[in-house]
């Protein structure tokens, strides 16, 4: 308990050492650490990706930084300390950026496009199966159904809605924050807690959470 209050009292500090970063990002992650990490990633991503994004670089980078922060919060404990934490985090973000560029998923998105979103509607999750056989299709369908069932049983309605918007509908964090009348850091924490719940339940169910959550 004393350590928790100590971490909170230092939340406005700048994080320098690997140990400070790891401590600050442990659940519950500090607001200041999330903000400082995101700012660092945005700056580095702009320098790394500007040659490959021909329009709206800022929006693209913000989206990639958002996804990268969530992944880093999920796997910070895999950091082995062989480099500076920020260097490791930047590599995670750049890989995420290149991956998104290859998938060509980036589209213009505005808040108005999603103003009529109804969280109570069950939307079908479409999976691409261009070369998948019947057995693979059946397996993937069963996995999707199981994941959706776990989400309904383990997550709050608010967590379900945010994961739907961010991970499935691919709506940028800025837009989701406005829709939820919240802010980035609050959404980060909400998603982090939700993914932790899913990870724990998936492990109990004998599923591979790393493989599944990396696709979300």
PDB file of C-alpha atoms in Angstrom:
ATOM      1  CA  UNK A   1       0.000   0.000   0.000  1.00  0.00           C
ATOM      2  CA  UNK A   2       2.836   2.405   0.848  1.00  0.00           C
ATOM      3  CA  UNK A   3       4.479   1.663  -2.498  1.00  0.00           C
ATOM      4  CA  UNK A   4       1.207   2.378  -4.296  1.00  0.00           C
ATOM      5  CA  UNK A   5       0.927   5.827  -2.706  1.00  0.00           C
ATOM      6  CA  UNK A   6       4.602   6.456  -3.448  1.00  0.00           C
ATOM      7  CA  UNK A   7       4.043   5.660  -7.125  1.00  0.00           C
ATOM      8  CA  UNK A   8       1.043   7.989  -7.222  1.00  0.00           C
ATOM      9  CA  UNK A   9       2.997  10.800  -5.625  1.00  0.00           C
ATOM     10  CA  UNK A  10       5.635  10.456  -8.322  1.00  0.00           C
ATOM     11  CA  UNK A  11       3.144  10.274 -11.191  1.00  0.00           C
ATOM     12  CA  UNK A  12       4.084  13.716 -12.482  1.00  0.00           C
ATOM     13  CA  UNK A  13       7.739  12.785 -12.778  1.00  0.00           C
ATOM     14  CA  UNK A  14       9.544  11.977 -15.980  1.00  0.00           C
ATOM     15  CA  UNK A  15      10.415   8.311 -16.370  1.00  0.00           C
ATOM     16  CA  UNK A  16      14.057   7.697 -17.188  1.00  0.00           C
ATOM     17  CA  UNK A  17      15.244   4.245 -16.161  1.00  0.00           C
ATOM     18  CA  UNK A  18      13.889   0.882 -17.268  1.00  0.00           C
ATOM     19  CA  UNK A  19      12.873   0.134 -13.700  1.00  0.00           C
ATOM     20  CA  UNK A  20      10.863   3.358 -13.456  1.00  0.00           C
ATOM     21  CA  UNK A  21       9.002   2.562 -16.664  1.00  0.00           C
ATOM     22  CA  UNK A  22       8.172  -1.005 -15.648  1.00  0.00           C
ATOM     23  CA  UNK A  23       7.023   0.083 -12.198  1.00  0.00           C
ATOM     24  CA  UNK A  24       4.846   2.860 -13.631  1.00  0.00           C
ATOM     25  CA  UNK A  25       3.166   0.615 -16.212  1.00  0.00           C
ATOM     26  CA  UNK A  26       2.261  -2.186 -13.820  1.00  0.00           C
ATOM     27  CA  UNK A  27      -1.490  -2.418 -13.138  1.00  0.00           C
ATOM     28  CA  UNK A  28      -2.916   0.027 -12.462  1.00  0.00           C
ATOM     29  CA  UNK A  29      -0.698   1.972 -14.913  1.00  0.00           C
ATOM     30  CA  UNK A  30       0.005   5.592 -14.072  1.00  0.00           C
ATOM     31  CA  UNK A  31      -1.695   8.264 -16.177  1.00  0.00           C
ATOM     32  CA  UNK A  32       1.535  10.202 -16.554  1.00  0.00           C
ATOM     33  CA  UNK A  33       3.424   7.129 -17.748  1.00  0.00           C
ATOM     34  CA  UNK A  34       0.808   6.314 -20.383  1.00  0.00           C
ATOM     35  CA  UNK A  35       0.789   9.908 -21.613  1.00  0.00           C
ATOM     36  CA  UNK A  36       4.576  10.162 -21.724  1.00  0.00           C
ATOM     37  CA  UNK A  37       4.884   6.823 -23.515  1.00  0.00           C
ATOM     38  CA  UNK A  38       2.257   7.779 -26.088  1.00  0.00           C
ATOM     39  CA  UNK A  39       3.957  11.122 -26.752  1.00  0.00           C
ATOM     40  CA  UNK A  40       7.275   9.335 -27.235  1.00  0.00           C
ATOM     41  CA  UNK A  41       5.749   6.858 -29.678  1.00  0.00           C
ATOM     42  CA  UNK A  42       3.939   9.551 -31.666  1.00  0.00           C
ATOM     43  CA  UNK A  43       7.154  11.508 -32.111  1.00  0.00           C
ATOM     44  CA  UNK A  44       9.157   8.445 -33.166  1.00  0.00           C
ATOM     45  CA  UNK A  45       6.454   7.099 -35.478  1.00  0.00           C
ATOM     46  CA  UNK A  46       6.216  10.379 -37.345  1.00  0.00           C
ATOM     47  CA  UNK A  47       9.942  10.279 -38.007  1.00  0.00           C
ATOM     48  CA  UNK A  48       9.822   6.619 -39.080  1.00  0.00           C
ATOM     49  CA  UNK A  49       6.662   6.530 -41.191  1.00  0.00           C
ATOM     50  CA  UNK A  50       6.302   9.947 -42.829  1.00  0.00           C
ATOM     51  CA  UNK A  51       7.789   8.657 -46.087  1.00  0.00           C
ATOM     52  CA  UNK A  52       5.164   5.930 -46.371  1.00  0.00           C
ATOM     53  CA  UNK A  53       1.964   7.809 -45.429  1.00  0.00           C
ATOM     54  CA  UNK A  54       0.901  10.201 -48.164  1.00  0.00           C
ATOM     55  CA  UNK A  55      -1.968  11.847 -46.266  1.00  0.00           C
ATOM     56  CA  UNK A  56      -3.152  12.560 -42.734  1.00  0.00           C
ATOM     57  CA  UNK A  57       0.065  11.376 -41.127  1.00  0.00           C
ATOM     58  CA  UNK A  58      -0.978  12.721 -37.720  1.00  0.00           C
ATOM     59  CA  UNK A  59      -4.176  10.652 -37.618  1.00  0.00           C
ATOM     60  CA  UNK A  60      -2.417   7.509 -38.784  1.00  0.00           C
ATOM     61  CA  UNK A  61       0.346   7.895 -36.220  1.00  0.00           C
ATOM     62  CA  UNK A  62      -2.148   8.548 -33.413  1.00  0.00           C
ATOM     63  CA  UNK A  63      -3.955   5.304 -34.283  1.00  0.00           C
ATOM     64  CA  UNK A  64      -0.727   3.308 -34.350  1.00  0.00           C
ATOM     65  CA  UNK A  65       0.464   4.835 -31.077  1.00  0.00           C
ATOM     66  CA  UNK A  66      -2.885   3.918 -29.500  1.00  0.00           C
ATOM     67  CA  UNK A  67      -2.639   0.268 -30.572  1.00  0.00           C
ATOM     68  CA  UNK A  68       1.019   0.116 -29.583  1.00  0.00           C
ATOM     69  CA  UNK A  69       0.435   1.437 -26.063  1.00  0.00           C
ATOM     70  CA  UNK A  70      -2.186  -1.263 -25.524  1.00  0.00           C
ATOM     71  CA  UNK A  71       0.173  -3.968 -26.757  1.00  0.00           C
ATOM     72  CA  UNK A  72       2.998  -2.650 -24.599  1.00  0.00           C
ATOM     73  CA  UNK A  73       0.736  -2.647 -21.534  1.00  0.00           C
ATOM     74  CA  UNK A  74      -0.111  -6.262 -22.349  1.00  0.00           C
ATOM     75  CA  UNK A  75       3.476  -7.438 -22.764  1.00  0.00           C
ATOM     76  CA  UNK A  76       5.643  -5.053 -20.725  1.00  0.00           C
ATOM     77  CA  UNK A  77       6.644  -8.023 -18.570  1.00  0.00           C
ATOM     78  CA  UNK A  78       8.361  -9.623 -21.592  1.00  0.00           C
ATOM     79  CA  UNK A  79      10.855  -6.749 -21.728  1.00  0.00           C
ATOM     80  CA  UNK A  80      14.245  -8.289 -20.934  1.00  0.00           C
ATOM     81  CA  UNK A  81      16.183  -5.110 -20.272  1.00  0.00           C
ATOM     82  CA  UNK A  82      18.665  -5.595 -23.114  1.00  0.00           C
ATOM     83  CA  UNK A  83      18.056  -2.019 -24.290  1.00  0.00           C
ATOM     84  CA  UNK A  84      16.329   1.111 -23.034  1.00  0.00           C
ATOM     85  CA  UNK A  85      12.640   0.494 -22.412  1.00  0.00           C
ATOM     86  CA  UNK A  86      11.686   3.345 -24.726  1.00  0.00           C
ATOM     87  CA  UNK A  87      13.816   1.833 -27.507  1.00  0.00           C
ATOM     88  CA  UNK A  88      12.050  -1.509 -27.087  1.00  0.00           C
ATOM     89  CA  UNK A  89       8.651   0.201 -27.018  1.00  0.00           C
ATOM     90  CA  UNK A  90       9.497   2.164 -30.154  1.00  0.00           C
ATOM     91  CA  UNK A  91      10.355  -1.056 -31.992  1.00  0.00           C
ATOM     92  CA  UNK A  92       6.972  -2.482 -31.007  1.00  0.00           C
ATOM     93  CA  UNK A  93       5.259   0.638 -32.355  1.00  0.00           C
ATOM     94  CA  UNK A  94       7.214   0.744 -35.630  1.00  0.00           C
ATOM     95  CA  UNK A  95       6.441  -2.928 -36.289  1.00  0.00           C
ATOM     96  CA  UNK A  96       2.782  -2.178 -35.652  1.00  0.00           C
ATOM     97  CA  UNK A  97       2.955   0.739 -38.083  1.00  0.00           C
ATOM     98  CA  UNK A  98       4.553  -1.280 -40.860  1.00  0.00           C
ATOM     99  CA  UNK A  99       2.064  -4.085 -40.270  1.00  0.00           C
ATOM    100  CA  UNK A 100      -0.870  -1.709 -40.669  1.00  0.00           C
ATOM    101  CA  UNK A 101       0.631  -0.220 -43.811  1.00  0.00           C
ATOM    102  CA  UNK A 102       0.952  -3.688 -45.310  1.00  0.00           C
ATOM    103  CA  UNK A 103      -2.628  -4.547 -44.463  1.00  0.00           C
ATOM    104  CA  UNK A 104      -3.770  -1.252 -46.006  1.00  0.00           C
ATOM    105  CA  UNK A 105      -6.458  -0.864 -43.403  1.00  0.00           C
ATOM    106  CA  UNK A 106      -6.164   2.868 -43.024  1.00  0.00           C
ATOM    107  CA  UNK A 107      -9.305   4.809 -43.976  1.00  0.00           C
ATOM    108  CA  UNK A 108     -10.716   8.247 -43.211  1.00  0.00           C
ATOM    109  CA  UNK A 109     -12.911   8.117 -40.103  1.00  0.00           C
ATOM    110  CA  UNK A 110     -14.991  10.851 -38.534  1.00  0.00           C
ATOM    111  CA  UNK A 111     -17.192  10.980 -35.468  1.00  0.00           C
ATOM    112  CA  UNK A 112     -20.265  11.679 -37.583  1.00  0.00           C
ATOM    113  CA  UNK A 113     -19.907   8.290 -39.290  1.00  0.00           C
ATOM    114  CA  UNK A 114     -20.465   6.520 -35.977  1.00  0.00           C
ATOM    115  CA  UNK A 115     -22.944   8.830 -34.273  1.00  0.00           C
ATOM    116  CA  UNK A 116     -25.744   6.304 -34.744  1.00  0.00           C
ATOM    117  CA  UNK A 117     -23.812   3.366 -33.271  1.00  0.00           C
ATOM    118  CA  UNK A 118     -26.026   1.127 -31.117  1.00  0.00           C
ATOM    119  CA  UNK A 119     -24.020  -0.952 -28.587  1.00  0.00           C
ATOM    120  CA  UNK A 120     -26.982  -3.291 -28.054  1.00  0.00           C
ATOM    121  CA  UNK A 121     -26.926  -4.485 -31.637  1.00  0.00           C
ATOM    122  CA  UNK A 122     -24.975  -7.714 -32.164  1.00  0.00           C
ATOM    123  CA  UNK A 123     -22.724  -7.187 -35.138  1.00  0.00           C
ATOM    124  CA  UNK A 124     -21.349 -10.155 -37.025  1.00  0.00           C
ATOM    125  CA  UNK A 125     -17.584 -10.567 -36.994  1.00  0.00           C
ATOM    126  CA  UNK A 126     -16.392 -11.202 -40.525  1.00  0.00           C
ATOM    127  CA  UNK A 127     -13.270 -13.257 -41.034  1.00  0.00           C
ATOM    128  CA  UNK A 128     -11.390 -13.510 -44.299  1.00  0.00           C
ATOM    129  CA  UNK A 129     -11.052 -17.078 -45.484  1.00  0.00           C
ATOM    130  CA  UNK A 130      -9.759 -16.780 -49.025  1.00  0.00           C
ATOM    131  CA  UNK A 131      -7.738 -19.984 -48.847  1.00  0.00           C
ATOM    132  CA  UNK A 132      -9.201 -21.607 -45.761  1.00  0.00           C
ATOM    133  CA  UNK A 133     -10.553 -25.154 -45.888  1.00  0.00           C
ATOM    134  CA  UNK A 134     -13.773 -26.410 -44.236  1.00  0.00           C
ATOM    135  CA  UNK A 135     -11.997 -27.615 -41.091  1.00  0.00           C
ATOM    136  CA  UNK A 136     -10.220 -24.302 -40.620  1.00  0.00           C
ATOM    137  CA  UNK A 137     -13.434 -22.365 -41.216  1.00  0.00           C
ATOM    138  CA  UNK A 138     -15.246 -24.430 -38.606  1.00  0.00           C
ATOM    139  CA  UNK A 139     -12.425 -24.022 -36.090  1.00  0.00           C
ATOM    140  CA  UNK A 140     -12.178 -20.256 -36.570  1.00  0.00           C
ATOM    141  CA  UNK A 141     -15.938 -19.864 -36.319  1.00  0.00           C
ATOM    142  CA  UNK A 142     -15.950 -21.782 -33.040  1.00  0.00           C
ATOM    143  CA  UNK A 143     -13.093 -19.654 -31.679  1.00  0.00           C
ATOM    144  CA  UNK A 144     -14.910 -16.417 -32.567  1.00  0.00           C
ATOM    145  CA  UNK A 145     -18.111 -17.630 -30.927  1.00  0.00           C
ATOM    146  CA  UNK A 146     -16.202 -18.674 -27.810  1.00  0.00           C
ATOM    147  CA  UNK A 147     -14.398 -15.334 -27.574  1.00  0.00           C
ATOM    148  CA  UNK A 148     -17.667 -13.419 -27.949  1.00  0.00           C
ATOM    149  CA  UNK A 149     -19.226 -15.571 -25.216  1.00  0.00           C
ATOM    150  CA  UNK A 150     -16.263 -14.910 -22.908  1.00  0.00           C
ATOM    151  CA  UNK A 151     -16.554 -11.172 -23.568  1.00  0.00           C
ATOM    152  CA  UNK A 152     -20.233 -11.206 -22.624  1.00  0.00           C
ATOM    153  CA  UNK A 153     -19.570 -13.179 -19.434  1.00  0.00           C
ATOM    154  CA  UNK A 154     -16.389 -11.477 -18.220  1.00  0.00           C
ATOM    155  CA  UNK A 155     -16.615  -7.846 -19.326  1.00  0.00           C
ATOM    156  CA  UNK A 156     -18.826  -4.978 -18.296  1.00  0.00           C
ATOM    157  CA  UNK A 157     -21.114  -3.441 -20.908  1.00  0.00           C
ATOM    158  CA  UNK A 158     -18.792  -0.451 -21.092  1.00  0.00           C
ATOM    159  CA  UNK A 159     -15.740  -2.653 -21.678  1.00  0.00           C
ATOM    160  CA  UNK A 160     -17.602  -4.612 -24.345  1.00  0.00           C
ATOM    161  CA  UNK A 161     -18.611  -1.418 -26.124  1.00  0.00           C
ATOM    162  CA  UNK A 162     -15.098   0.044 -26.097  1.00  0.00           C
ATOM    163  CA  UNK A 163     -13.516  -3.192 -27.372  1.00  0.00           C
ATOM    164  CA  UNK A 164     -16.134  -3.347 -30.119  1.00  0.00           C
ATOM    165  CA  UNK A 165     -15.369   0.212 -31.203  1.00  0.00           C
ATOM    166  CA  UNK A 166     -11.578   0.026 -30.959  1.00  0.00           C
ATOM    167  CA  UNK A 167     -10.649  -3.550 -31.813  1.00  0.00           C
ATOM    168  CA  UNK A 168     -13.427  -4.729 -34.107  1.00  0.00           C
ATOM    169  CA  UNK A 169     -14.745  -1.561 -35.751  1.00  0.00           C
ATOM    170  CA  UNK A 170     -11.202  -0.086 -35.861  1.00  0.00           C
ATOM    171  CA  UNK A 171     -12.358   3.371 -34.744  1.00  0.00           C
ATOM    172  CA  UNK A 172      -9.523   5.678 -33.604  1.00  0.00           C
ATOM    173  CA  UNK A 173      -9.016   6.343 -29.905  1.00  0.00           C
ATOM    174  CA  UNK A 174      -9.821  10.062 -30.311  1.00  0.00           C
ATOM    175  CA  UNK A 175     -13.232   9.302 -31.763  1.00  0.00           C
ATOM    176  CA  UNK A 176     -13.985   6.616 -29.172  1.00  0.00           C
ATOM    177  CA  UNK A 177     -13.030   8.982 -26.358  1.00  0.00           C
ATOM    178  CA  UNK A 178     -15.516  11.539 -27.664  1.00  0.00           C
ATOM    179  CA  UNK A 179     -18.230   8.934 -28.092  1.00  0.00           C
ATOM    180  CA  UNK A 180     -17.711   7.672 -24.539  1.00  0.00           C
ATOM    181  CA  UNK A 181     -17.418  11.216 -23.132  1.00  0.00           C
ATOM    182  CA  UNK A 182     -14.039  10.218 -21.711  1.00  0.00           C
ATOM    183  CA  UNK A 183     -10.327  10.738 -22.348  1.00  0.00           C
ATOM    184  CA  UNK A 184      -7.483   8.673 -23.800  1.00  0.00           C
ATOM    185  CA  UNK A 185      -5.946   7.581 -20.519  1.00  0.00           C
ATOM    186  CA  UNK A 186      -9.270   6.403 -19.109  1.00  0.00           C
ATOM    187  CA  UNK A 187      -9.944   4.414 -22.291  1.00  0.00           C
ATOM    188  CA  UNK A 188      -6.438   2.914 -22.187  1.00  0.00           C
ATOM    189  CA  UNK A 189      -7.013   1.678 -18.644  1.00  0.00           C
ATOM    190  CA  UNK A 190     -10.470   0.362 -19.425  1.00  0.00           C
ATOM    191  CA  UNK A 191      -9.166  -1.632 -22.415  1.00  0.00           C
ATOM    192  CA  UNK A 192      -6.141  -2.863 -20.486  1.00  0.00           C
ATOM    193  CA  UNK A 193      -8.345  -4.187 -17.689  1.00  0.00           C
ATOM    194  CA  UNK A 194     -10.695  -5.801 -20.198  1.00  0.00           C
ATOM    195  CA  UNK A 195      -7.897  -7.548 -22.071  1.00  0.00           C
ATOM    196  CA  UNK A 196      -6.456  -8.798 -18.764  1.00  0.00           C
ATOM    197  CA  UNK A 197      -9.823 -10.325 -17.893  1.00  0.00           C
ATOM    198  CA  UNK A 198     -10.021 -11.969 -21.314  1.00  0.00           C
ATOM    199  CA  UNK A 199      -6.466 -13.271 -21.038  1.00  0.00           C
ATOM    200  CA  UNK A 200      -7.097 -14.872 -17.657  1.00  0.00           C
ATOM    201  CA  UNK A 201     -10.346 -16.496 -18.789  1.00  0.00           C
ATOM    202  CA  UNK A 202      -8.815 -17.749 -22.054  1.00  0.00           C
ATOM    203  CA  UNK A 203      -5.985 -19.399 -20.161  1.00  0.00           C
ATOM    204  CA  UNK A 204      -8.547 -21.169 -17.963  1.00  0.00           C
ATOM    205  CA  UNK A 205     -10.383 -22.293 -21.105  1.00  0.00           C
ATOM    206  CA  UNK A 206      -7.158 -23.696 -22.586  1.00  0.00           C
ATOM    207  CA  UNK A 207      -6.998 -21.073 -25.342  1.00  0.00           C
ATOM    208  CA  UNK A 208      -3.929 -19.172 -26.526  1.00  0.00           C
ATOM    209  CA  UNK A 209      -4.552 -15.573 -25.390  1.00  0.00           C
ATOM    210  CA  UNK A 210      -1.433 -14.188 -27.074  1.00  0.00           C
ATOM    211  CA  UNK A 211      -2.491 -15.340 -30.523  1.00  0.00           C
ATOM    212  CA  UNK A 212      -6.087 -14.201 -30.123  1.00  0.00           C
ATOM    213  CA  UNK A 213      -5.521 -10.879 -28.368  1.00  0.00           C
ATOM    214  CA  UNK A 214      -2.841  -9.858 -30.846  1.00  0.00           C
ATOM    215  CA  UNK A 215      -5.535  -9.953 -33.499  1.00  0.00           C
ATOM    216  CA  UNK A 216      -7.801  -7.655 -31.460  1.00  0.00           C
TER     217      UNK A 216
END
